[in-house]
Coordinates of C-alpha atoms (C1' of nucleotides) in Angstrom, one line a residue:
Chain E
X15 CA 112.4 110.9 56.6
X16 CA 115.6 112.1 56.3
X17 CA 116.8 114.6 59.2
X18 CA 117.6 117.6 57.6
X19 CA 113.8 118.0 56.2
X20 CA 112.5 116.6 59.5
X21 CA 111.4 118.8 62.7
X22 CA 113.2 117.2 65.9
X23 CA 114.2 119.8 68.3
X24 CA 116.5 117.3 70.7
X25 CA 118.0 118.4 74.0
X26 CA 121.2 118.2 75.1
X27 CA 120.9 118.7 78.7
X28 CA 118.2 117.6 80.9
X29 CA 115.3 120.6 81.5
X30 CA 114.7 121.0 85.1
X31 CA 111.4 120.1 85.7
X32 CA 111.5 116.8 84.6
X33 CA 111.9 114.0 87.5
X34 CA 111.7 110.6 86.5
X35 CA 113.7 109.0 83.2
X36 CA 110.1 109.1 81.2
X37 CA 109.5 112.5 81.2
X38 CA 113.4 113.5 80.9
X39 CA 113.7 111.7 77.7
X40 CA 110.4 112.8 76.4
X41 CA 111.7 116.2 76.5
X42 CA 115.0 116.0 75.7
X43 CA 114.3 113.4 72.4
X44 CA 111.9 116.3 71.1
X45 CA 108.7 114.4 71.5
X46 CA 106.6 117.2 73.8
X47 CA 106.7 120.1 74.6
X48 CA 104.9 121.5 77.9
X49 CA 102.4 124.6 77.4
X50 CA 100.6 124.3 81.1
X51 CA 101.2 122.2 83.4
X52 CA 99.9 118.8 82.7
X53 CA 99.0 119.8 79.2
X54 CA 101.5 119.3 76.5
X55 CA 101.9 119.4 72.3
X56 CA 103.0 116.3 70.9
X57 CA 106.1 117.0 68.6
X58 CA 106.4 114.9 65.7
X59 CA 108.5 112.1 67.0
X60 CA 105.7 111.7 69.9
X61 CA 102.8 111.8 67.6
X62 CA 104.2 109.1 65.6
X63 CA 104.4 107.3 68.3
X64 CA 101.3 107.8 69.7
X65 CA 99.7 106.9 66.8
X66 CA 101.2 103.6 66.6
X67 CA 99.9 102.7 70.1
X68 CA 96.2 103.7 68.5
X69 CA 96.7 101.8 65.9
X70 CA 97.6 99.2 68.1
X71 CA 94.7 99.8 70.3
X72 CA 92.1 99.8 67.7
X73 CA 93.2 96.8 65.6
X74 CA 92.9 94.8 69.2
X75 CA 89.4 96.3 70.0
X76 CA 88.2 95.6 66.7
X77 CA 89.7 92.1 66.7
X78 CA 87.8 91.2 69.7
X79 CA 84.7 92.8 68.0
X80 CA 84.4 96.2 69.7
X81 CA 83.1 99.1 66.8
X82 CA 84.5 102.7 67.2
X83 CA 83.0 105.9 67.4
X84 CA 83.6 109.4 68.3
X85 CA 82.1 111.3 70.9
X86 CA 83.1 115.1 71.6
X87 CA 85.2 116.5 74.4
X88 CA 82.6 119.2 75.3
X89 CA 79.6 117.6 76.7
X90 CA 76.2 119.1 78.0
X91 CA 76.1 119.0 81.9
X92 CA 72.6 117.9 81.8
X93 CA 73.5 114.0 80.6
X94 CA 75.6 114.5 83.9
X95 CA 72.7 115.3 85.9
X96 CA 70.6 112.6 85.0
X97 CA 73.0 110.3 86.4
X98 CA 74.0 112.2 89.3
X99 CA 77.8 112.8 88.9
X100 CA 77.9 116.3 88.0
X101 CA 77.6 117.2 91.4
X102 CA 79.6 114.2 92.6
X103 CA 82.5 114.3 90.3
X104 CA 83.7 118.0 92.2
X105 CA 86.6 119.9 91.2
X106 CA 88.2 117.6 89.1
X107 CA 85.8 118.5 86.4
X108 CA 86.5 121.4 84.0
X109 CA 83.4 123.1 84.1
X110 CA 82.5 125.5 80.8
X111 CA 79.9 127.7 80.5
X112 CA 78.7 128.9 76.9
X113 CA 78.0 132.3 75.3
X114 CA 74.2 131.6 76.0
X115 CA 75.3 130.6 79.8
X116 CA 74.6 126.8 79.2
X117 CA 76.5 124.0 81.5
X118 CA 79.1 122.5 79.7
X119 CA 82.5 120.6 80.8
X120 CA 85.0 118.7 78.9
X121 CA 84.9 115.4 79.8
X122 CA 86.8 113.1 81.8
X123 CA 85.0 109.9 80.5
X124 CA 81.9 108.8 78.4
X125 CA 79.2 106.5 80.6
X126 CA 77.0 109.0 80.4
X127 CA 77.4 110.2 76.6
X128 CA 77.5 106.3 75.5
X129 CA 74.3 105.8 77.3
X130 CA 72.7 108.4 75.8
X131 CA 73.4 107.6 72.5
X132 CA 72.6 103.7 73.6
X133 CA 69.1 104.6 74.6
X134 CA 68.3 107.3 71.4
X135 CA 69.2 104.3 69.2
X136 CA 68.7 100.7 70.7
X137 CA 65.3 99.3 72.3
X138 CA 65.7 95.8 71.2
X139 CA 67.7 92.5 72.8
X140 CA 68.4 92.0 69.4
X141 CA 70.4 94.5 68.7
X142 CA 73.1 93.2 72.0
X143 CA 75.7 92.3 72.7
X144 CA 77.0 96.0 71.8
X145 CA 80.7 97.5 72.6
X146 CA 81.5 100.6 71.3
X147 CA 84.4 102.8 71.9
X148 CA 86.5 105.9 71.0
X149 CA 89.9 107.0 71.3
X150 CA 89.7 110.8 72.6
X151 CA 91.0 113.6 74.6
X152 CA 89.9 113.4 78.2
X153 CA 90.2 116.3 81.1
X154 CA 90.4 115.8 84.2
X155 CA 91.8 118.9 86.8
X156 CA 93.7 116.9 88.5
X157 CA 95.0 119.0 91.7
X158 CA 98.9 117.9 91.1
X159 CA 100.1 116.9 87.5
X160 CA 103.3 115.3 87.4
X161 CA 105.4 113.1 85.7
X162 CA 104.6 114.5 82.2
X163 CA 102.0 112.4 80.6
X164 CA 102.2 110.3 83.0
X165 CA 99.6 112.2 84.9
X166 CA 99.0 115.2 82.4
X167 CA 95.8 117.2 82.9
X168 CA 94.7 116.7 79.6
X169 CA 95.6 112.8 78.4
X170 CA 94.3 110.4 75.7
X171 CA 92.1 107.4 76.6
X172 CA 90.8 104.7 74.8
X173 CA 87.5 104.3 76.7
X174 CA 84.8 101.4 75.9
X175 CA 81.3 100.2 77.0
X176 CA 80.0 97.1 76.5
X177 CA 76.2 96.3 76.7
X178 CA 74.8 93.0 77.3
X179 CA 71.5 91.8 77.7
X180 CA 71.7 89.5 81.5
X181 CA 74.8 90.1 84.0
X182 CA 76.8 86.3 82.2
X183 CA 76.7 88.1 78.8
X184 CA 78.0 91.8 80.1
X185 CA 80.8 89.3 82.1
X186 CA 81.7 87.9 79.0
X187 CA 82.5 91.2 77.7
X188 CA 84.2 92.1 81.1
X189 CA 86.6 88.9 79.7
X190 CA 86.8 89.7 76.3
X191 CA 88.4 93.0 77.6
X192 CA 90.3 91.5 79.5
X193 CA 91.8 89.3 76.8
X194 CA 92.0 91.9 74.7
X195 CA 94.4 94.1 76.6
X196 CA 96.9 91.5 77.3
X197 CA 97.2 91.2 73.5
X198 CA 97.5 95.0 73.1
X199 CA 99.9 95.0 76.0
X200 CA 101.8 92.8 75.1
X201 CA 102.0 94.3 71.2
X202 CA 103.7 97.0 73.0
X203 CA 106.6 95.0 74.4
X204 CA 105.1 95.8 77.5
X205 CA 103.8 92.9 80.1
X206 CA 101.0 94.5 82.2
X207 CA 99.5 92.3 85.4
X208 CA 95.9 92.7 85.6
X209 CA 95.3 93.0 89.5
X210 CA 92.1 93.4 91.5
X211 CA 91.4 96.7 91.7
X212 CA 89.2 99.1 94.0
X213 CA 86.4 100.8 92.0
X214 CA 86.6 104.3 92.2
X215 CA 83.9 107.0 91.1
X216 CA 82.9 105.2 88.3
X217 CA 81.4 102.4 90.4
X218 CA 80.9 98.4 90.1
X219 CA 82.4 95.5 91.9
X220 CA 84.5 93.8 89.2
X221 CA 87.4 95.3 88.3
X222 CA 90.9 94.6 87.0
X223 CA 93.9 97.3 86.7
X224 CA 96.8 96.3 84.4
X225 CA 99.7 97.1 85.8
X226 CA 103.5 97.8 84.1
X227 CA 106.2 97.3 86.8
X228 CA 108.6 100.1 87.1
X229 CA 110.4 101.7 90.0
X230 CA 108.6 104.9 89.1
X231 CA 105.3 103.9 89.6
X232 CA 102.8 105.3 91.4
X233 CA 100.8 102.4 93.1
X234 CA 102.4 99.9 95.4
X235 CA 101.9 96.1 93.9
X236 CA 101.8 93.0 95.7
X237 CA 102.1 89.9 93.7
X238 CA 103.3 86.5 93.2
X239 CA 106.5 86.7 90.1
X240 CA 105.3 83.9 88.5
X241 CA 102.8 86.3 87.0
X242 CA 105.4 88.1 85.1
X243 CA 105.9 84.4 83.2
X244 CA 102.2 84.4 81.8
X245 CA 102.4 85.3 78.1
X246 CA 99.5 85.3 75.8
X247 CA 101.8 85.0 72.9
X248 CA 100.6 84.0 69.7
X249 CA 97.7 81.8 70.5
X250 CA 94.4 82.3 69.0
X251 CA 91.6 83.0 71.0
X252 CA 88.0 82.7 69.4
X253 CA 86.5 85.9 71.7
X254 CA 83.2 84.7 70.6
X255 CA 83.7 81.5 72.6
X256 CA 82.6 82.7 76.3
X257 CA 84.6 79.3 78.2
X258 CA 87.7 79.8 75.8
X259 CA 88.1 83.7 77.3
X260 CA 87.3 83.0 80.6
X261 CA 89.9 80.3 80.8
X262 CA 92.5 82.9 79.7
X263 CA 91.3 85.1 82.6
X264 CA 91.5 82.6 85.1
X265 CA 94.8 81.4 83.9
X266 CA 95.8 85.4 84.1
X267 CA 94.2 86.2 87.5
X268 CA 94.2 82.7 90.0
X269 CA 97.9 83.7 91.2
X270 CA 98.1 86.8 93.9
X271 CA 98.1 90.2 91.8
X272 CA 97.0 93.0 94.0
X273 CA 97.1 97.0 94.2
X274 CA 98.0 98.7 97.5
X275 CA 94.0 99.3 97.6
X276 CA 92.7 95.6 97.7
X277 CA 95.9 94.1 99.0
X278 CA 95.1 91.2 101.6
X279 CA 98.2 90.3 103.9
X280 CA 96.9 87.0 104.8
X281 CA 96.7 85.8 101.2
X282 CA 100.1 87.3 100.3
X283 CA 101.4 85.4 102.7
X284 CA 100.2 82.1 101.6
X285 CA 102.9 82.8 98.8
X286 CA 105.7 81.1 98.6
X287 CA 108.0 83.4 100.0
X288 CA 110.8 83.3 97.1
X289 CA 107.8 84.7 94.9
X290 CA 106.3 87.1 96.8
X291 CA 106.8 90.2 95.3
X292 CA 106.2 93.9 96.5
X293 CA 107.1 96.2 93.8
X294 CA 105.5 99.5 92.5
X295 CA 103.7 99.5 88.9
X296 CA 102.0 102.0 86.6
X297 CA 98.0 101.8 85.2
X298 CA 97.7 101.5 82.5
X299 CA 94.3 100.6 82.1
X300 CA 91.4 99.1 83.8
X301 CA 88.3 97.5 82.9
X302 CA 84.7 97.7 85.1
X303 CA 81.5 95.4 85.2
X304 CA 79.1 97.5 86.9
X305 CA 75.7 96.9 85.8
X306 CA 72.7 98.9 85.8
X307 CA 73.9 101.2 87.4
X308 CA 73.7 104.4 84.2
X309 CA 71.2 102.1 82.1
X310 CA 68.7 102.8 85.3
X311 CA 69.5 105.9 86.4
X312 CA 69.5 107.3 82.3
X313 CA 66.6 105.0 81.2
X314 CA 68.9 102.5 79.0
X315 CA 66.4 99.7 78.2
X316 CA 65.4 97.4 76.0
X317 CA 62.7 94.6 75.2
X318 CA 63.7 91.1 76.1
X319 CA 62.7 88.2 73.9
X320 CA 59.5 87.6 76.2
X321 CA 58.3 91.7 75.5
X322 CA 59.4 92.3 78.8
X323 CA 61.8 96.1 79.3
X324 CA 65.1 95.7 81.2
X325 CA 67.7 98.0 81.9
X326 CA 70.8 97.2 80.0
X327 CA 73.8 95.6 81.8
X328 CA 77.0 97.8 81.4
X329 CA 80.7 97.6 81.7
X330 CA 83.2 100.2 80.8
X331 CA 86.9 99.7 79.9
X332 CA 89.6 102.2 79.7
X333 CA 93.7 102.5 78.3
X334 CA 95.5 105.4 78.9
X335 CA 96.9 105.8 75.2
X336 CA 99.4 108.6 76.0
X337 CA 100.3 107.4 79.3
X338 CA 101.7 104.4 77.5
X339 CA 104.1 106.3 75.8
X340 CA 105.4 107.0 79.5
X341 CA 105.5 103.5 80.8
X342 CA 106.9 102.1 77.8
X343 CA 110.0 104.2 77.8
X344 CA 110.0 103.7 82.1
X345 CA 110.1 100.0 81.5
X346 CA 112.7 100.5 78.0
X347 CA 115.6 102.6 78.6
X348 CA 119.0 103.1 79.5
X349 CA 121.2 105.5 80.4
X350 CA 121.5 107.0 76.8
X351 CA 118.1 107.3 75.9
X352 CA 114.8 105.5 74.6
X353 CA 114.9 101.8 73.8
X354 CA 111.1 101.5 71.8
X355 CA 110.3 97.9 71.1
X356 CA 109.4 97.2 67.5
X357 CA 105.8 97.5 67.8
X358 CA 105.4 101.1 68.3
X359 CA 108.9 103.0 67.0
X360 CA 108.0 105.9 65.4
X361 CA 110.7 104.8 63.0
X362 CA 111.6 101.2 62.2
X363 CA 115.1 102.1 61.7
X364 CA 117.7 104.7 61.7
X365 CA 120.3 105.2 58.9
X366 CA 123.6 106.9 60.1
X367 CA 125.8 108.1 57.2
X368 CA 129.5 108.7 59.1
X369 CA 130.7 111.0 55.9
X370 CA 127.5 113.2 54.7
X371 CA 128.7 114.7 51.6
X372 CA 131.0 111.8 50.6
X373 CA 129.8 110.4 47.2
X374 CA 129.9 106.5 48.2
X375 CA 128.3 106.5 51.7
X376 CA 125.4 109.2 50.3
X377 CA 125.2 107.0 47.5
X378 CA 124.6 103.7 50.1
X379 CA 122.6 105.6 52.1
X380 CA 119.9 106.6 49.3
X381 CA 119.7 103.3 48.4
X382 CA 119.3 101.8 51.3
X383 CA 116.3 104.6 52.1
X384 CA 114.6 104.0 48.7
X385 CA 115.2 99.9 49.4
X386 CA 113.6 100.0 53.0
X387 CA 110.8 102.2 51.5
X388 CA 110.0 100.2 48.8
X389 CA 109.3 97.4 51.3
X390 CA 106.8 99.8 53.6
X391 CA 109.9 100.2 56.1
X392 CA 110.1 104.4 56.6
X393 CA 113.5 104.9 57.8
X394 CA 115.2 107.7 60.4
X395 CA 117.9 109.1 57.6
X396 CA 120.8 110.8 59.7
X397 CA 121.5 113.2 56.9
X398 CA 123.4 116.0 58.8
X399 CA 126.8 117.1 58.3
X400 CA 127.2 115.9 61.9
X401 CA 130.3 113.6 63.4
X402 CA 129.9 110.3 64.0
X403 CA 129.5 110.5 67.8
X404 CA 126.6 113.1 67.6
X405 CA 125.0 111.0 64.8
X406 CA 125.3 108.3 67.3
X407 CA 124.2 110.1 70.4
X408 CA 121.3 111.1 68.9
X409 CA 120.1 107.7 67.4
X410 CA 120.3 106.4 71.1
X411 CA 118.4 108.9 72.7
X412 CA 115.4 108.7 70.0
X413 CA 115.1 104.8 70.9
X414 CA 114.8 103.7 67.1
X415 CA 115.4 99.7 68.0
X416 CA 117.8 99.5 64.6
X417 CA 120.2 101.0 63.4
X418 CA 122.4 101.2 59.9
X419 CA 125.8 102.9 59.6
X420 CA 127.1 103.3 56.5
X421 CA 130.7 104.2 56.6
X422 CA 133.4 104.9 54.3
X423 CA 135.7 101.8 55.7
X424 CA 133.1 99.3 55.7
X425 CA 131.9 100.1 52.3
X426 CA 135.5 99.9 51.2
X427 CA 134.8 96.0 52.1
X428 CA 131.2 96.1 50.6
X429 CA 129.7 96.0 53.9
X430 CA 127.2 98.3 56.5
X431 CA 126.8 97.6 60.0
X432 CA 123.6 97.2 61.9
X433 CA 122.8 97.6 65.4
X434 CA 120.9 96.3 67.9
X435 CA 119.3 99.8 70.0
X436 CA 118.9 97.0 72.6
X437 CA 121.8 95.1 72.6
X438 CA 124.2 97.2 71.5
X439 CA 125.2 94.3 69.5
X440 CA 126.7 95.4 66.2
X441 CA 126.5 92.7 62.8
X442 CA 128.4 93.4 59.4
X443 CA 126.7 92.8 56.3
X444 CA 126.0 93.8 52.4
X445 CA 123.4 96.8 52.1
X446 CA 120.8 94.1 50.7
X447 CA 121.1 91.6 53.7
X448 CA 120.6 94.6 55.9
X449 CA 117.5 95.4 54.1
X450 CA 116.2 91.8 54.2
X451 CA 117.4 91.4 57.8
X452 CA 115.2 94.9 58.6
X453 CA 112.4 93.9 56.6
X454 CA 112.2 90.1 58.4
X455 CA 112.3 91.9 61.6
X456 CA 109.2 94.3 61.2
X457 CA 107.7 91.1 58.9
X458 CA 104.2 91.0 61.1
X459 CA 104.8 93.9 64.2
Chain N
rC16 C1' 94.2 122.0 99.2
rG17 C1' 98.6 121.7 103.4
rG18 C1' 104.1 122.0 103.2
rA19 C1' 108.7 123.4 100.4
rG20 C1' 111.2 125.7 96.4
rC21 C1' 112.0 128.0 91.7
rG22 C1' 111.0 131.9 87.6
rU23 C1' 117.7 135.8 84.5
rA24 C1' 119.1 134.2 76.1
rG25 C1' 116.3 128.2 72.9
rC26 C1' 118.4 124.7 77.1
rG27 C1' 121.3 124.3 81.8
rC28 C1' 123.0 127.8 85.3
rA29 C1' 125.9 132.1 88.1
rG30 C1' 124.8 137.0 89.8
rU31 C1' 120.2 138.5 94.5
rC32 C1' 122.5 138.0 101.1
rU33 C1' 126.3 143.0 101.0
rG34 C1' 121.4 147.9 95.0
rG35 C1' 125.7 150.9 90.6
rU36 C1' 122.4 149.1 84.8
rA37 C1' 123.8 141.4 83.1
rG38 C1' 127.6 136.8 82.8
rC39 C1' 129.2 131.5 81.8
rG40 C1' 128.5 126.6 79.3
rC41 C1' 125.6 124.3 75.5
rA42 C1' 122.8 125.5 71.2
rC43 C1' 122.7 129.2 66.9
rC44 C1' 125.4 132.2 62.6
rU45 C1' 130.4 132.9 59.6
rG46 C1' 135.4 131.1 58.5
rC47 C1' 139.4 127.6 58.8
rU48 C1' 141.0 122.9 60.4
rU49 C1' 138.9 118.3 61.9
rC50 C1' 135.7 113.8 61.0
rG51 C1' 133.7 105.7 63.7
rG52 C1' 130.9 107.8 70.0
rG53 C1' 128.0 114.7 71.6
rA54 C1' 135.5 118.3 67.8
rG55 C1' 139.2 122.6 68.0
rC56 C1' 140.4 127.7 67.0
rA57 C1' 138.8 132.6 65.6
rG58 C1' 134.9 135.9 65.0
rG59 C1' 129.5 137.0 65.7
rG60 C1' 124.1 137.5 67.0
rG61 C1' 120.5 137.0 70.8
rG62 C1' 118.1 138.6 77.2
rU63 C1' 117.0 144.1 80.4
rC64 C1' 116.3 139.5 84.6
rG65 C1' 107.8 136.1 84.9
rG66 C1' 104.2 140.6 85.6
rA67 C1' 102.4 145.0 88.2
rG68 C1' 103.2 148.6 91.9
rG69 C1' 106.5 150.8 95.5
rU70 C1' 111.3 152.4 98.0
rU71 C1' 115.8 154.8 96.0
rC72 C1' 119.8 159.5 92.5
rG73 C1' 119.9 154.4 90.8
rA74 C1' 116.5 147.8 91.4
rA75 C1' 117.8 141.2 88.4
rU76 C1' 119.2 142.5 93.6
rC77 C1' 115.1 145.7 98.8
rC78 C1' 109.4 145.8 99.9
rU79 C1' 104.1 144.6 98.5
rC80 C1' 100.8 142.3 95.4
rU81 C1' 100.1 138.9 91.4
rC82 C1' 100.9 135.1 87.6
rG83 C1' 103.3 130.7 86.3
rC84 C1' 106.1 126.2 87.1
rU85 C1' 108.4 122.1 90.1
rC86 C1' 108.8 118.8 94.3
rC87 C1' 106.6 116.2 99.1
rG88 C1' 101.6 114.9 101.0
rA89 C1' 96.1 113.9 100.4
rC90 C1' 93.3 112.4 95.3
rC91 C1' 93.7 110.1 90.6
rA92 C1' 93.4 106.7 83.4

RNA sequence: CGGAGCGUAGCGCAGUCUGGUAGCGCACCUGCUUCGGGAGCAGGGGGUCGGAGGUUCGAAUCCUCUCGCUCCGACCA
């Protein structure tokens, strides 16, 4: 994409009503733009990288098995009866009435919908274990957005629901979930702590929330460090094998990991006291066993191998997709800008030509474009007839992790330079070793 | 929902106390010079001060109502 064709409305100075570094750089890198409060468009920039933590999101779930769907936002109020929350769930709900005065609300998660659709379509063990899930626009009132989308009114969610036949089967999937996330975590450059959690209004008794440290965050953590060491990394895990993913849940959740909510001094204290940690983090997701609990109260059953009818066991499982964005850049930044970690830049790289309108660097610079696109890699083309330090300024406050500068001096010695967004660490070399050295980088994010 | 504060040009702000018909920086447009970390000079365009009502000869400024936004708290992916 080259700049001068692109639409990337960047700020200068900081608007006022942002608060934490987040939000600020949101606004100011031209990714969102506020229209109420806690509802927001999604400028280019911040829809490409939203959609690279979906992508990341889906190709997790459906690696551990897990099929989408899509339900709607609007929702009949009557599923909500049936299982009791449409009185319970109070103002937080946007309530919606239609032009024939039917209930309606947009919804702030699925259990019910899911269930529905479960019980129209499934009466037989046979057809378990099931996960389904969608990635869709929630709503929830909340009395004080803040933060951006941090805690936006309106947010994207990845929600799932497994259903098992018996409680071990639906506590296998609570695992597989588990597993799951730390891989899409983890894809993300972030590393998230799953910690025992309080339930909340969705009910059940197991649950995990994965936290991401940061300063910013708005529940208070308690926890061992030697947490933050536990990497899933590369290995393979079969999520079919039920031992194999529980071992990588115990391994993930035997040391002390706790929200302010569950937090138990006297364990806390049993921690070595060079690793006990207090430390604020932000959710980012949070899975749920919790039973029968919609599959009885909304008639979810099915026929067990002996013709006898049981209510379906349930779990559901939810990342907040555009709150990510958020607690990525609060755990990647500095004081210029974005630092996005490979996996979900909305550009791999950014080209800065020093001398727009001089006939060798335009000439390097197209050709390095059309190499990097030849190769998959779309590149962030600085194509204005900007100086070097805006060019510059610019590229750091976007966050691209990598950046080319094509110069008239170094092309003089047949060389570019690249540079680390990170580091900061610059390298000198041909055009093509750039290329190769940009292309190995991104070889498998 | 309790407490606090703010709405003046695209963004950041001054002007409001002590009414006299709107200003600064950035951004934007034109020209010249500049050109490896947010350039300089010159010229130019853009707002009737969140909205409604009131007081007054006169309201961004005073009064009333209202809408919106932000922050602290309680609640939350």
């Amino acid at each position: 994409m080259r700049l001068t064709r692109y639409f990337l409305p960047v700020l200068k100075e900081n608007p006022a009503e942002a608060q934490i570094v987040s939000h600020r750089y949101m606004l100011r890198a031209g990714m969102i733009k506020q229209q109420a409060a806690g509802i927001y468009s999604w400028l280019p920039l911040g829809l490409r990288v939203l959609r690279r933590i979906e992508t990341i999101v889906n190709e997790e779930q459906q690696r551990a098995g897990h099929i989408p769907l899509l339900m709607p936002t609007l929702q009949p109020a009557d599923l909500w009866r049936e299982s009791g929350r449409y009185d319970d769930y109070g103002d937080e709900m946007l309530r919606i009435k239609d032009r024939g005065g039917r209930d309606l609300l947009f919804g702030p998660t699925n259990e019910e919908m899911i269930t529905d659709i479960f019980r129209s379509h499934v009466t037989s063990y046979k057809s378990l274990p099931l996960t389904l899930y969608h990635i869709q626009w929630k709503f929830r009132d909340e009395l004080r957005p803040r933060f951006g989308v941090m805690r936006g009114r309106e947010f994207l969610m990845k929600d799932g629901y497994n259903f098992d036949i018996d409680k071990d089967a639906a506590l296998h999937a609570y695992n597989r979930h588990m597993v799951s996330y730390l891989r899409t975590y983890e894809r993300m450059g972030l590393t998230a702590i799953p910690m025992r959690a309080a339930s909340g209004p969705i009910g059940g008794d197991n649950t995990h929330e994965f936290l991401v440290l940061a300063a910013t965050g708005e529940s208070e953590v308690f926890f061992d460090s030697a947490v933050t060491e536990l990497k899933l990394g590369a290995r393979a895990v079969d999520y079919d094998d039920r031992a194999a993913v529980a071992a990588v849940c115990q391994e993930f959740t035997t040391l002390y990991a706790r929200t302010d909510e569950t937090h138990d001094p006297a364990l806390f204290d049993a921690i070595p006291e060079a690793r006990r940690k207090v430390a604020r983090g932000i959710e980012v997701g949070q899975i749920f066993y919790f039973g029968t609990k919609y599959s009885e109260a909304m008639g979810a059953t099915v026929v067990t191998a002996e013709g006898t009818r049981v209510p379906v066991e349930m779990g559901s499982h939810g990342i907040g997709v555009s709150r990510l964005l958020g607690a990525i850049i609060e755990a990647s930044h500095d004081d210029k800008g974005i630092i996005w970690p490979e996996g979900v830049t909305p550009f791999p790289v950014g080209i800065v030509n020093l001398k727009q309108g001089d006939a060798g660097t335009d000439a390097a610079c197209d050709g390095l474009y059309k190499a990097l696109q030849l190769l998959g890699l779309e590149a962030l083309y600085d194509d204005r007839d900007e100086r070097a330090g805006a060019k510059f300024a610019t590229m750091d406050l976007i966050g691209l992790p990598w950046r080319i500068t094509v110069g008239p001096r170094g092309l003089a010695n047949g060389v570019v330079e690249v540079t680390s967004r990170r580091t900061g660490v610059s390298e000198e070399m041909t055009a093509e070793a750039a290329v190769a050295k940009i292309a190995a980088i991104y070889d498998g994010v």
